[in-house]
Structure formats: C-alpha cells, structure tokens
Short mmCIF file of C-alpha atoms in Angstrom, two decimals:
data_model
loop_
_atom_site.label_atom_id
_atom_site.label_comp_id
_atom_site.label_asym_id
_atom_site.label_seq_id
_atom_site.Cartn_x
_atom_site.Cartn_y
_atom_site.Cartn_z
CA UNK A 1 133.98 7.47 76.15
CA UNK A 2 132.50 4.21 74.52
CA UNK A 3 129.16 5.32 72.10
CA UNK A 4 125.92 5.07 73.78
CA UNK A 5 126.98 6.31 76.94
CA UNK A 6 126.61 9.94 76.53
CA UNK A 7 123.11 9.29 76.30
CA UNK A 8 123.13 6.99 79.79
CA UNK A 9 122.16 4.55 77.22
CA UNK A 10 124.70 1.51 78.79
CA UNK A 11 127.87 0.56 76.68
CA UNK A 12 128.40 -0.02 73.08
CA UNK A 13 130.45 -1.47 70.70
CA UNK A 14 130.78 -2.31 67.32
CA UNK A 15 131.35 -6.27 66.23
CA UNK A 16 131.46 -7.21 63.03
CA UNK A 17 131.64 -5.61 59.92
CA UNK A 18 128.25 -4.73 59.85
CA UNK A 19 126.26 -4.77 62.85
CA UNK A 20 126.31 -2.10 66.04
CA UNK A 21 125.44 -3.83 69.27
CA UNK A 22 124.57 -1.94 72.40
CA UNK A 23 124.05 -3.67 76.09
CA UNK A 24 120.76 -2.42 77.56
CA UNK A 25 118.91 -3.83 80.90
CA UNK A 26 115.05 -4.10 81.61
CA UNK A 27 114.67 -1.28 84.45
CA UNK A 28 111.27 -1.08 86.65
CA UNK A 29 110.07 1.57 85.02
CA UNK A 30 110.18 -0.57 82.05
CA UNK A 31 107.58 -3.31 83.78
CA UNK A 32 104.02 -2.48 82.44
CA UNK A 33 100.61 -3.76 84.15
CA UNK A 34 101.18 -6.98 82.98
CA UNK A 35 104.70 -7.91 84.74
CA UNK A 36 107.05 -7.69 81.44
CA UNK A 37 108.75 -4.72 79.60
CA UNK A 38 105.68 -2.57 77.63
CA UNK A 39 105.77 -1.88 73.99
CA UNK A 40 106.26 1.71 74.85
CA UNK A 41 110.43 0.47 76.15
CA UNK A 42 110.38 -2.14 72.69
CA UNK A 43 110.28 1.42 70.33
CA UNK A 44 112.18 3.21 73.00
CA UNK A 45 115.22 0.64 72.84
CA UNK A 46 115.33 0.53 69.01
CA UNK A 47 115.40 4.42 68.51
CA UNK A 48 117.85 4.23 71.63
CA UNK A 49 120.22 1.81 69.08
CA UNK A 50 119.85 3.83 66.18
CA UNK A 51 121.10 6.99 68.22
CA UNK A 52 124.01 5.53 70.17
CA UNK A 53 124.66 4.12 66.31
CA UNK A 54 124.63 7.58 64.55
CA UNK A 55 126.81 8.82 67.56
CA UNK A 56 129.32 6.15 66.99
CA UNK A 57 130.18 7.14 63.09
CA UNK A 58 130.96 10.65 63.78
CA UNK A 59 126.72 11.67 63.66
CA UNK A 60 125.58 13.05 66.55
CA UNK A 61 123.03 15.72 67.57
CA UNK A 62 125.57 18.37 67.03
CA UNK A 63 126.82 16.97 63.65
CA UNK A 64 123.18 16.98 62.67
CA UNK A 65 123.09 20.64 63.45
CA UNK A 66 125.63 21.34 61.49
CA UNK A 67 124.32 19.46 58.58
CA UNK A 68 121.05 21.54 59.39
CA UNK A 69 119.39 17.93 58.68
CA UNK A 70 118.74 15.22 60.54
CA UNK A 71 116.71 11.76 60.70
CA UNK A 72 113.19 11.05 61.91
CA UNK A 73 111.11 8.09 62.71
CA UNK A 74 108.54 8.28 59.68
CA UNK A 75 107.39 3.95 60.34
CA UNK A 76 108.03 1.74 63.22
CA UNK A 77 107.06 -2.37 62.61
CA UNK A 78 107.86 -4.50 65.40
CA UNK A 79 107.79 -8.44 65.84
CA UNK A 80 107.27 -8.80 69.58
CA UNK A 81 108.54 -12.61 69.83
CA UNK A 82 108.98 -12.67 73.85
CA UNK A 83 109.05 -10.65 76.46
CA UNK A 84 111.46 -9.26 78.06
CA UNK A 85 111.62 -9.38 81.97
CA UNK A 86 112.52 -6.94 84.86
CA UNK A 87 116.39 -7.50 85.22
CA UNK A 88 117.14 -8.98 81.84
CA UNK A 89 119.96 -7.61 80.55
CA UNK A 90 119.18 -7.21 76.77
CA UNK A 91 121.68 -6.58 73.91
CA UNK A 92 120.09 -4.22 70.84
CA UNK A 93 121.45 -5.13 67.14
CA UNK A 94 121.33 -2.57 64.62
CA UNK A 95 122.06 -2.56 60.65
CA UNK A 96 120.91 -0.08 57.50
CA UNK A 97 118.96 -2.65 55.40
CA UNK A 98 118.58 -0.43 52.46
CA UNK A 99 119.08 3.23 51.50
CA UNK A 100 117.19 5.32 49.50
CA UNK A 101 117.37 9.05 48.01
CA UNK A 102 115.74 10.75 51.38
CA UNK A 103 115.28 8.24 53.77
CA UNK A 104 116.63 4.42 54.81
CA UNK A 105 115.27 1.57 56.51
CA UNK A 106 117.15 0.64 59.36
CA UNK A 107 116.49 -3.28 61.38
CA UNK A 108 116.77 -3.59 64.61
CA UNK A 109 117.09 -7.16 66.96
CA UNK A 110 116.45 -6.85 70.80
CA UNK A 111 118.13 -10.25 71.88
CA UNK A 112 118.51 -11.21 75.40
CA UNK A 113 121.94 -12.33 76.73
CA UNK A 114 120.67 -15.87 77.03
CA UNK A 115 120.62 -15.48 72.95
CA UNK A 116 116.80 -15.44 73.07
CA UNK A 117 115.44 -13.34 69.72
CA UNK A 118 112.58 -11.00 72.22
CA UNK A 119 111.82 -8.59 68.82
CA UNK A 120 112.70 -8.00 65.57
CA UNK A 121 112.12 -3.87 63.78
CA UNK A 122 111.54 -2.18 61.08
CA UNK A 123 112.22 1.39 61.09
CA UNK A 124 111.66 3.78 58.34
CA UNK A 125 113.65 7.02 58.85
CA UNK A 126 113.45 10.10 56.71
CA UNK A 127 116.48 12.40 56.29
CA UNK A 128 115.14 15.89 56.68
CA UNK A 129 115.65 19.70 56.57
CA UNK A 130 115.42 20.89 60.32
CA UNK A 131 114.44 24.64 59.27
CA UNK A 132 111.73 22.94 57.22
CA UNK A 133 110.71 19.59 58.15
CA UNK A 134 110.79 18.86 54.69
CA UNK A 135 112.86 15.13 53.20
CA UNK A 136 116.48 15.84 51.90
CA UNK A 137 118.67 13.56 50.03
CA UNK A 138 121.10 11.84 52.42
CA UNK A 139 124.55 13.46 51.39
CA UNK A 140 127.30 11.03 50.19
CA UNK A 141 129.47 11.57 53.39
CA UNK A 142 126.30 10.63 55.50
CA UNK A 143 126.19 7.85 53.64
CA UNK A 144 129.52 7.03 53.83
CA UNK A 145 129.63 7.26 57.85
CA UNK A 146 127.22 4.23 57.67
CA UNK A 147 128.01 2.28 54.78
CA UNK A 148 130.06 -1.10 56.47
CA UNK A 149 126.72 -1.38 58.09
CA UNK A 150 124.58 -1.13 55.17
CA UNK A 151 123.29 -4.82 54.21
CA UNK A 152 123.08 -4.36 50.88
CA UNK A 153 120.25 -6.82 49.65
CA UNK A 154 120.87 -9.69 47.16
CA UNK A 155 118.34 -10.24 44.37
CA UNK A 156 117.51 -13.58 42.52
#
C-alpha cells in the first residue's frame, strides 16, 4: 500500500531527498460560492500532506499511540497565490523547515500539475502528551524518522 492511501488521501511518493509529494484532485465538494476550491480544502490539503507524510516514515496514528504523543496544528499561514479549480489535479509538497525542542515548523506547496505554485504554508505543530495536552520534547527517533526531510536553514 503506497502512503496516503489509507487515508483515501490519493497516492504518494517520496522524490528527492527531501521533499514528500502527494497527488490530490479538486473534488465538488471542494468548490465554494465563488466557483474555486475554499480556504477551508487549502488547510485541509496541507494537514492531509503532513499526515500521509508522518504515515510514510513509520508515524502513524497507531505509532503515535504508542508514543502516547502526538503532533497538533498550534499556527496555520497560508499564501493563497491562485486558485485552484474543480477537476485540477493538484500535487501537495511537504518538508520540516526547522525543528525545535517541542514543536517544528513544517512548509507546505499546493502546486498544480501544470507546475502552477496555487499556495505556499506555514504550519506550526506542537509535539504533545495525549493524556495531557501538554508540549513534549520530540524524541530523537521521531526526529530521526523525519530528518532527510528536514531543510536545515543556512545562515549568513
């Protein structure tokens, strides 16, 4: 079974060294009042990406469980560059952009197959205690899971 599609999320793959990629369409129920896919499917898609990710490095719901941890949306920024159309067929590009004691920030392109950029994301995810809700430090094998698609930043 390819990642993503336990989740009727489409099919996945990973290409490159450091980027995960999953294939995603723009469904009616994705059309808002104005003819084009609503914001609502934009933040839907990205945490789509970011799950179908996790599930593809060993980190599903289950493995969460057994952590007793997991992560959680704590910010959401999103470019909106174009819309996106019923019937486009859309592929989602995710990376870890940096990585910090209890939580990472994780970016996100929604491209369309034409190469068109439609958005660009920002997510902010905390790693937390599911008994508690409260942050825990990401353990090293967490970590590890995801690091060929951290993008470690350069400085000047």
């Amino acid at each position: 079974m390819r990642a993503g599609t336990a989740f009727g999320l489409g099919s996945a793959a990973v290409s490159e060294p450091d980027t995960f990629r999953l294939d995603l369409s723009v469904a009616d129920e994705d059309i808002d009042v104005l003819g084009h896919a609503s914001n609502i499917a934009f933040v839907r898609w990205i945490q789509d990406v970011a799950i179908a990710h996790s599930a593809s490095v060993g980190l599903g719901l289950e493995a969460y469980h057994r952590l007793g941890a997991v992560f959680v949306v704590v910010r959401h920024e999103i470019d909106y560059l174009r819309p996106a159309l019923r019937g486009d067929a859309l592929e989602a590009r995710t990376w870890i952009s940096s990585v910090m004691a209890a939580k990472c920030h994780r970016a996100t392109e929604l491209v369309r197959k034409d190469g068109q950029l439609l958005a660009r994301g920002l997510t902010t995810w905390g790693f937390i205690e599911m008994a508690s809700g409260r942050p825990r430090r990401i353990p090293d094998d967490v970590r590890a899971a995801f690091d060929r698609f951290i993008h470690h930043e350069v400085t000047a």
